PDB file of C-alpha atoms in Angstrom:
ATOM      1  CA  MET A  49      -3.541   3.719 -10.953  1.00  0.00           C
ATOM      2  CA  VAL A  50      -2.349   6.871  -9.193  1.00  0.00           C
ATOM      3  CA  ARG A  51       1.177   7.060  -7.814  1.00  0.00           C
ATOM      4  CA  VAL A  52       2.504   9.691  -5.445  1.00  0.00           C
ATOM      5  CA  ARG A  53       6.092  10.936  -5.484  1.00  0.00           C
ATOM      6  CA  GLY A  54       7.954  13.512  -3.454  1.00  0.00           C
ATOM      7  CA  ALA A  55      10.982  13.993  -1.267  1.00  0.00           C
ATOM      8  CA  THR A  56      11.110  12.614   2.273  1.00  0.00           C
ATOM      9  CA  GLY A  57       8.802  14.658   4.499  1.00  0.00           C
ATOM     10  CA  ALA A  58       6.838  16.129   1.584  1.00  0.00           C
ATOM     11  CA  GLY A  59       3.510  14.756   2.845  1.00  0.00           C
ATOM     12  CA  LYS A  60       3.056  11.612   0.737  1.00  0.00           C
ATOM     13  CA  SER A  61       2.142   9.311   3.614  1.00  0.00           C
ATOM     14  CA  THR A  62      -0.219  11.914   5.047  1.00  0.00           C
ATOM     15  CA  ILE A  63      -2.337  11.633   1.892  1.00  0.00           C
ATOM     16  CA  ALA A  64      -2.551   7.857   2.386  1.00  0.00           C
ATOM     17  CA  ARG A  65      -3.579   8.229   6.018  1.00  0.00           C
ATOM     18  CA  LEU A  66      -6.236  10.820   5.252  1.00  0.00           C
ATOM     19  CA  LEU A  67      -8.035   8.328   3.020  1.00  0.00           C
ATOM     20  CA  ASN A  68      -8.877   5.913   5.834  1.00  0.00           C
ATOM     21  CA  ARG A  69      -9.118   8.579   8.548  1.00  0.00           C
ATOM     22  CA  SER A  70      -5.957   7.723  10.395  1.00  0.00           C
ATOM     23  CA  TYR A  71      -5.850  11.534  10.312  1.00  0.00           C
ATOM     24  CA  ASP A  72      -8.731  13.959   9.786  1.00  0.00           C
ATOM     25  CA  VAL A  73      -8.428  17.073   7.659  1.00  0.00           C
ATOM     26  CA  VAL A  74      -8.470  20.461   9.409  1.00  0.00           C
ATOM     27  CA  LYS A  75     -10.062  22.144   6.414  1.00  0.00           C
ATOM     28  CA  GLY A  76     -11.380  20.986   3.069  1.00  0.00           C
ATOM     29  CA  GLN A  77     -12.636  17.498   2.266  1.00  0.00           C
ATOM     30  CA  VAL A  78     -11.393  14.046   1.399  1.00  0.00           C
ATOM     31  CA  LEU A  79     -13.926  12.211  -0.771  1.00  0.00           C
ATOM     32  CA  VAL A  80     -14.181   8.469  -1.351  1.00  0.00           C
ATOM     33  CA  ASP A  81     -16.773   7.532  -3.974  1.00  0.00           C
ATOM     34  CA  GLY A  82     -17.974  11.135  -3.813  1.00  0.00           C
ATOM     35  CA  VAL A  83     -18.686  11.003  -0.069  1.00  0.00           C
ATOM     36  CA  ASP A  84     -16.733  12.883   2.607  1.00  0.00           C
ATOM     37  CA  VAL A  85     -14.774  10.275   4.558  1.00  0.00           C
ATOM     38  CA  ARG A  86     -16.103  11.799   7.806  1.00  0.00           C
ATOM     39  CA  GLU A  87     -19.599  10.708   6.758  1.00  0.00           C
ATOM     40  CA  TRP A  88     -18.573   7.086   6.266  1.00  0.00           C
ATOM     41  CA  ASP A  89     -18.975   4.513   9.011  1.00  0.00           C
ATOM     42  CA  LEU A  90     -15.348   4.071  10.079  1.00  0.00           C
ATOM     43  CA  VAL A  91     -15.379   0.262   9.929  1.00  0.00           C
ATOM     44  CA  ALA A  92     -17.003   0.327   6.478  1.00  0.00           C
ATOM     45  CA  LEU A  93     -14.486   2.909   5.256  1.00  0.00           C
ATOM     46  CA  ARG A  94     -11.494   0.866   6.357  1.00  0.00           C
ATOM     47  CA  ARG A  95     -12.891  -2.222   4.664  1.00  0.00           C
ATOM     48  CA  HIS A  96     -13.499  -0.205   1.498  1.00  0.00           C
ATOM     49  CA  VAL A  97     -10.004   1.339   1.549  1.00  0.00           C
ATOM     50  CA  GLY A  98      -7.251  -1.223   2.142  1.00  0.00           C
ATOM     51  CA  LEU A  99      -4.080   0.437   3.444  1.00  0.00           C
ATOM     52  CA  VAL A 100      -0.615  -1.118   3.667  1.00  0.00           C
ATOM     53  CA  HIS A 101       1.986   0.947   5.518  1.00  0.00           C
ATOM     54  CA  GLN A 102       5.746   0.749   5.312  1.00  0.00           C
ATOM     55  CA  ASP A 103       5.819  -0.149   9.029  1.00  0.00           C
ATOM     56  CA  THR A 104       3.721  -3.287   9.387  1.00  0.00           C
ATOM     57  CA  VAL A 105       1.626  -3.699  12.538  1.00  0.00           C
ATOM     58  CA  LEU A 106       1.143  -7.309  13.623  1.00  0.00           C
ATOM     59  CA  PHE A 107      -0.026  -8.659  16.965  1.00  0.00           C
ATOM     60  CA  SER A 108       0.784 -11.621  19.179  1.00  0.00           C
ATOM     61  CA  GLY A 109      -1.343 -14.520  17.967  1.00  0.00           C
ATOM     62  CA  SER A 110      -1.681 -16.872  15.030  1.00  0.00           C
ATOM     63  CA  ILE A 111      -1.147 -15.997  11.384  1.00  0.00           C
ATOM     64  CA  GLU A 112      -4.865 -16.532  10.789  1.00  0.00           C
ATOM     65  CA  ALA A 113      -5.873 -14.294  13.709  1.00  0.00           C
ATOM     66  CA  ASN A 114      -3.747 -11.491  12.299  1.00  0.00           C
ATOM     67  CA  LEU A 115      -5.294 -11.929   8.868  1.00  0.00           C
ATOM     68  CA  ARG A 116      -8.783 -11.885  10.412  1.00  0.00           C
ATOM     69  CA  LEU A 117      -8.076  -8.763  12.467  1.00  0.00           C
ATOM     70  CA  GLY A 118     -11.358  -6.914  13.044  1.00  0.00           C
ATOM     71  CA  ALA A 119     -13.373  -9.415  11.004  1.00  0.00           C
ATOM     72  CA  ASP A 120     -15.702 -10.562  13.823  1.00  0.00           C
ATOM     73  CA  GLY A 121     -16.378 -13.882  12.098  1.00  0.00           C
ATOM     74  CA  GLU A 122     -17.418 -12.256   8.826  1.00  0.00           C
ATOM     75  CA  VAL A 123     -14.450 -13.559   6.854  1.00  0.00           C
ATOM     76  CA  SER A 124     -14.345 -17.151   5.601  1.00  0.00           C
ATOM     77  CA  ARG A 125     -11.252 -19.310   5.302  1.00  0.00           C
ATOM     78  CA  GLN A 126     -11.764 -19.102   1.554  1.00  0.00           C
ATOM     79  CA  ASP A 127     -11.561 -15.289   1.746  1.00  0.00           C
ATOM     80  CA  ILE A 128      -8.287 -15.565   3.653  1.00  0.00           C
ATOM     81  CA  GLU A 129      -6.758 -18.092   1.273  1.00  0.00           C
ATOM     82  CA  ARG A 130      -7.768 -15.952  -1.721  1.00  0.00           C
ATOM     83  CA  ALA A 131      -6.091 -12.893  -0.188  1.00  0.00           C
ATOM     84  CA  VAL A 132      -2.958 -14.867   0.706  1.00  0.00           C
ATOM     85  CA  GLU A 133      -2.719 -16.239  -2.832  1.00  0.00           C
ATOM     86  CA  MET A 134      -3.116 -12.769  -4.354  1.00  0.00           C
ATOM     87  CA  ALA A 135      -0.396 -11.374  -2.088  1.00  0.00           C
ATOM     88  CA  ASN A 136       2.064 -14.173  -2.956  1.00  0.00           C
ATOM     89  CA  ALA A 137       2.198 -15.110   0.742  1.00  0.00           C
ATOM     90  CA  ARG A 138       1.017 -18.724   0.444  1.00  0.00           C
ATOM     91  CA  ARG A 139       4.447 -20.280  -0.072  1.00  0.00           C
ATOM     92  CA  PHE A 140       5.984 -18.858   3.089  1.00  0.00           C
ATOM     93  CA  ILE A 141       2.878 -19.559   5.236  1.00  0.00           C
ATOM     94  CA  GLU A 142       2.665 -23.177   4.100  1.00  0.00           C
ATOM     95  CA  ALA A 143       6.370 -23.614   4.889  1.00  0.00           C
ATOM     96  CA  LEU A 144       5.735 -22.768   8.563  1.00  0.00           C
ATOM     97  CA  PRO A 145       5.369 -25.759  10.944  1.00  0.00           C
ATOM     98  CA  GLN A 146       1.763 -24.884  11.855  1.00  0.00           C
ATOM     99  CA  ARG A 147       0.874 -22.903   8.751  1.00  0.00           C
ATOM    100  CA  TYR A 148      -2.066 -20.578   9.496  1.00  0.00           C
ATOM    101  CA  ALA A 149      -2.043 -21.634  13.168  1.00  0.00           C
ATOM    102  CA  GLN A 150       1.597 -20.578  13.559  1.00  0.00           C
ATOM    103  CA  GLU A 151       1.975 -18.191  16.496  1.00  0.00           C
ATOM    104  CA  ILE A 152       3.812 -14.951  15.857  1.00  0.00           C
ATOM    105  CA  SER A 153       5.183 -12.559  18.432  1.00  0.00           C
ATOM    106  CA  GLU A 154       4.100  -8.991  19.114  1.00  0.00           C
ATOM    107  CA  ARG A 155       4.886  -6.872  16.025  1.00  0.00           C
ATOM    108  CA  GLY A 156       5.812 -10.090  14.210  1.00  0.00           C
ATOM    109  CA  THR A 157       9.434  -9.962  15.325  1.00  0.00           C
ATOM    110  CA  ASN A 158       9.895 -13.694  14.677  1.00  0.00           C
ATOM    111  CA  LEU A 159       9.186 -13.096  10.978  1.00  0.00           C
ATOM    112  CA  SER A 160      11.336 -11.303   8.438  1.00  0.00           C
ATOM    113  CA  GLN A 161      10.375  -7.803   7.326  1.00  0.00           C
ATOM    114  CA  GLY A 162       9.418  -9.229   3.948  1.00  0.00           C
ATOM    115  CA  GLN A 163       7.164 -11.872   5.494  1.00  0.00           C
ATOM    116  CA  ARG A 164       5.496  -9.257   7.688  1.00  0.00           C
ATOM    117  CA  GLN A 165       4.803  -7.085   4.673  1.00  0.00           C
ATOM    118  CA  LEU A 166       3.349  -9.971   2.672  1.00  0.00           C
ATOM    119  CA  LEU A 167       0.982 -10.657   5.588  1.00  0.00           C
ATOM    120  CA  ALA A 168       0.018  -6.988   5.756  1.00  0.00           C
ATOM    121  CA  ILE A 169      -0.820  -6.968   2.049  1.00  0.00           C
ATOM    122  CA  ALA A 170      -2.869 -10.165   2.393  1.00  0.00           C
ATOM    123  CA  ARG A 171      -4.738  -8.687   5.370  1.00  0.00           C
ATOM    124  CA  ALA A 172      -5.576  -5.563   3.370  1.00  0.00           C
ATOM    125  CA  LEU A 173      -7.052  -7.776   0.639  1.00  0.00           C
ATOM    126  CA  VAL A 174      -9.252  -9.948   2.878  1.00  0.00           C
ATOM    127  CA  TYR A 175     -12.296  -7.705   2.339  1.00  0.00           C
ATOM    128  CA  ASN A 176     -11.483  -7.284  -1.375  1.00  0.00           C
ATOM    129  CA  PRO A 177     -11.356  -3.472  -0.999  1.00  0.00           C
ATOM    130  CA  ALA A 178     -12.441  -1.203  -3.838  1.00  0.00           C
ATOM    131  CA  VAL A 179      -9.465   1.065  -3.093  1.00  0.00           C
ATOM    132  CA  LEU A 180      -5.968  -0.193  -2.279  1.00  0.00           C
ATOM    133  CA  VAL A 181      -3.326   2.155  -0.868  1.00  0.00           C
ATOM    134  CA  LEU A 182       0.297   0.989  -0.720  1.00  0.00           C
ATOM    135  CA  ASP A 183       2.409   3.408   1.312  1.00  0.00           C
ATOM    136  CA  GLU A 184       6.075   2.618   0.556  1.00  0.00           C
ATOM    137  CA  ALA A 185       5.100  -1.042   0.777  1.00  0.00           C
ATOM    138  CA  THR A 186       8.367  -2.360  -0.693  1.00  0.00           C
ATOM    139  CA  SER A 187      10.861   0.175   0.644  1.00  0.00           C
ATOM    140  CA  SER A 188      12.165  -1.911   3.575  1.00  0.00           C
ATOM    141  CA  VAL A 189      11.821  -5.474   2.319  1.00  0.00           C
ATOM    142  CA  ASP A 190      14.497  -7.853   1.078  1.00  0.00           C
ATOM    143  CA  PRO A 191      14.967  -8.326  -2.687  1.00  0.00           C
ATOM    144  CA  GLU A 192      13.193 -11.711  -2.721  1.00  0.00           C
ATOM    145  CA  SER A 193      10.095 -10.318  -0.978  1.00  0.00           C
ATOM    146  CA  GLU A 194      10.107  -7.244  -3.201  1.00  0.00           C
ATOM    147  CA  ALA A 195      10.150  -9.515  -6.249  1.00  0.00           C
ATOM    148  CA  LEU A 196       7.148 -11.438  -4.847  1.00  0.00           C
ATOM    149  CA  ILE A 197       5.242  -8.194  -4.257  1.00  0.00           C
ATOM    150  CA  GLN A 198       6.070  -6.834  -7.698  1.00  0.00           C
ATOM    151  CA  ASP A 199       5.057 -10.157  -9.266  1.00  0.00           C
ATOM    152  CA  ALA A 200       1.706  -9.934  -7.459  1.00  0.00           C
ATOM    153  CA  MET A 201       1.129  -6.275  -8.337  1.00  0.00           C
ATOM    154  CA  ALA A 202      -1.023  -6.855 -11.434  1.00  0.00           C
ATOM    155  CA  ARG A 203      -3.354  -9.126  -9.426  1.00  0.00           C
ATOM    156  CA  LEU A 204      -3.400  -6.746  -6.456  1.00  0.00           C
ATOM    157  CA  LEU A 205      -4.456  -3.757  -8.545  1.00  0.00           C
ATOM    158  CA  ALA A 206      -6.806  -5.403 -11.056  1.00  0.00           C
ATOM    159  CA  GLY A 207     -10.363  -4.095 -10.896  1.00  0.00           C
ATOM    160  CA  ARG A 208      -9.771  -1.579  -8.125  1.00  0.00           C
ATOM    161  CA  THR A 209      -8.642   2.007  -7.656  1.00  0.00           C
ATOM    162  CA  SER A 210      -5.075   2.152  -6.387  1.00  0.00           C
ATOM    163  CA  LEU A 211      -2.920   4.830  -4.802  1.00  0.00           C
ATOM    164  CA  ILE A 212       0.735   3.926  -4.501  1.00  0.00           C
ATOM    165  CA  VAL A 213       3.178   6.029  -2.519  1.00  0.00           C
ATOM    166  CA  ALA A 214       6.707   5.300  -3.693  1.00  0.00           C
ATOM    167  CA  HIS A 215      10.137   6.810  -3.210  1.00  0.00           C
ATOM    168  CA  ARG A 216      11.849   5.015  -6.078  1.00  0.00           C
ATOM    169  CA  LEU A 217      10.918   6.519  -9.426  1.00  0.00           C
ATOM    170  CA  SER A 218      11.467   3.208 -11.210  1.00  0.00           C
ATOM    171  CA  THR A 219       8.315   1.867  -9.529  1.00  0.00           C
ATOM    172  CA  ILE A 220       5.960   4.656 -10.622  1.00  0.00           C
ATOM    173  CA  GLN A 221       6.707   5.360 -14.272  1.00  0.00           C
ATOM    174  CA  GLY A 222       3.798   3.312 -15.673  1.00  0.00           C
ATOM    175  CA  ALA A 223       1.118   5.012 -13.568  1.00  0.00           C
ATOM    176  CA  ASP A 224      -2.017   6.486 -15.150  1.00  0.00           C
ATOM    177  CA  ARG A 225      -1.429   9.616 -13.043  1.00  0.00           C
ATOM    178  CA  ILE A 226       1.546  10.747 -11.003  1.00  0.00           C
ATOM    179  CA  LEU A 227       1.080  13.294  -8.226  1.00  0.00           C
ATOM    180  CA  VAL A 228       4.208  15.170  -7.176  1.00  0.00           C
ATOM    181  CA  VAL A 229       4.027  16.381  -3.581  1.00  0.00           C
ATOM    182  CA  HIS A 230       6.297  19.165  -2.328  1.00  0.00           C
ATOM    183  CA  ARG A 231       6.084  20.762   1.113  1.00  0.00           C
ATOM    184  CA  GLY A 232       2.622  19.401   1.795  1.00  0.00           C
ATOM    185  CA  ARG A 233       1.033  20.376  -1.524  1.00  0.00           C
ATOM    186  CA  ILE A 234       0.478  18.696  -4.875  1.00  0.00           C
ATOM    187  CA  ARG A 235       2.731  20.727  -7.152  1.00  0.00           C
ATOM    188  CA  GLU A 236       2.653  18.677 -10.355  1.00  0.00           C
ATOM    189  CA  GLU A 237       0.352  16.094 -11.907  1.00  0.00           C
ATOM    190  CA  GLY A 238       0.551  14.050 -15.089  1.00  0.00           C
ATOM    191  CA  ARG A 239       2.142  11.039 -16.715  1.00  0.00           C
ATOM    192  CA  HIS A 240       5.828  10.207 -16.583  1.00  0.00           C
ATOM    193  CA  ALA A 241       6.878  11.466 -20.019  1.00  0.00           C
ATOM    194  CA  ALA A 242       4.892  14.702 -19.734  1.00  0.00           C
ATOM    195  CA  LEU A 243       6.357  15.461 -16.313  1.00  0.00           C
ATOM    196  CA  LEU A 244       9.874  14.935 -17.654  1.00  0.00           C
ATOM    197  CA  ARG A 245       9.184  17.349 -20.514  1.00  0.00           C
ATOM    198  CA  HIS A 246       7.786  19.887 -18.049  1.00  0.00           C
ATOM    199  CA  GLY A 247      11.192  20.114 -16.424  1.00  0.00           C
ATOM    200  CA  GLY A 248       9.905  20.735 -12.890  1.00  0.00           C
ATOM    201  CA  ILE A 249      10.229  18.951  -9.559  1.00  0.00           C
ATOM    202  CA  TYR A 250       9.609  15.464 -10.948  1.00  0.00           C
ATOM    203  CA  ALA A 251      12.184  15.935 -13.691  1.00  0.00           C
ATOM    204  CA  ARG A 252      14.769  17.111 -11.149  1.00  0.00           C
ATOM    205  CA  LEU A 253      14.086  14.118  -8.895  1.00  0.00           C
ATOM    206  CA  TYR A 254      14.387  11.804 -11.886  1.00  0.00           C
ATOM    207  CA  GLU A 255      17.694  13.377 -12.893  1.00  0.00           C
ATOM    208  CA  LEU A 256      19.045  13.047  -9.347  1.00  0.00           C
ATOM    209  CA  GLN A 257      18.159   9.354  -9.285  1.00  0.00           C
ATOM    210  CA  PHE A 258      19.120   8.350 -12.814  1.00  0.00           C
ATOM    211  CA  GLY A 259      21.529  11.089 -13.918  1.00  0.00           C
ATOM    212  CA  SER A 260      19.477  11.959 -17.010  1.00  0.00           C
ATOM    213  CA  ARG A 261      16.050  13.291 -17.936  1.00  0.00           C
ATOM    214  CA  THR A 262      15.743  10.803 -20.778  1.00  0.00           C
ATOM    215  CA  ALA A 263      12.945   8.344 -20.032  1.00  0.00           C
TER     216      ALA A 263
END
């Protein structure tokens, strides 16, 4: 598990978007499984790399249609139910009058932010991606939805590479690697305790948030 930390505007979300070619690099390379992302078939790449943004994009239509977005009949109901279960979204969907057939408005405005984010996570899991990228996925949700997402996290990340962009340091301390981004560049890399001992950018951010450099 790799987690990315940096101040607002440092370039954290840009890294996430480069992975699935929402943006293309001007110079250098972005490799997924050792292959330049520009050499991947775009549809295959975006099924291989599941990306959940802070700002969820949903469309007018049923819950199921939004979960099947771009599937072209290749996704079974079992695939959808598995993804919904993993994302902890089943309870709220089954509480809706028409469940998976429930119509939602453009951008999902008739759902709460937390419900929209749970759907976005489930949609990212439909193809069981090898790489899962969560870009500030819990930053705007209510406490109950955040608890559901955090409860699901072990299932979401099991058996796959994960890149998690997070503003709150409390959510990244257990990462295998932490990348510290500053002004568009990776300035520090390591585990939580080592970065605190280093006394650099990460340690200063930690001190600002918690008032101490003691882990």
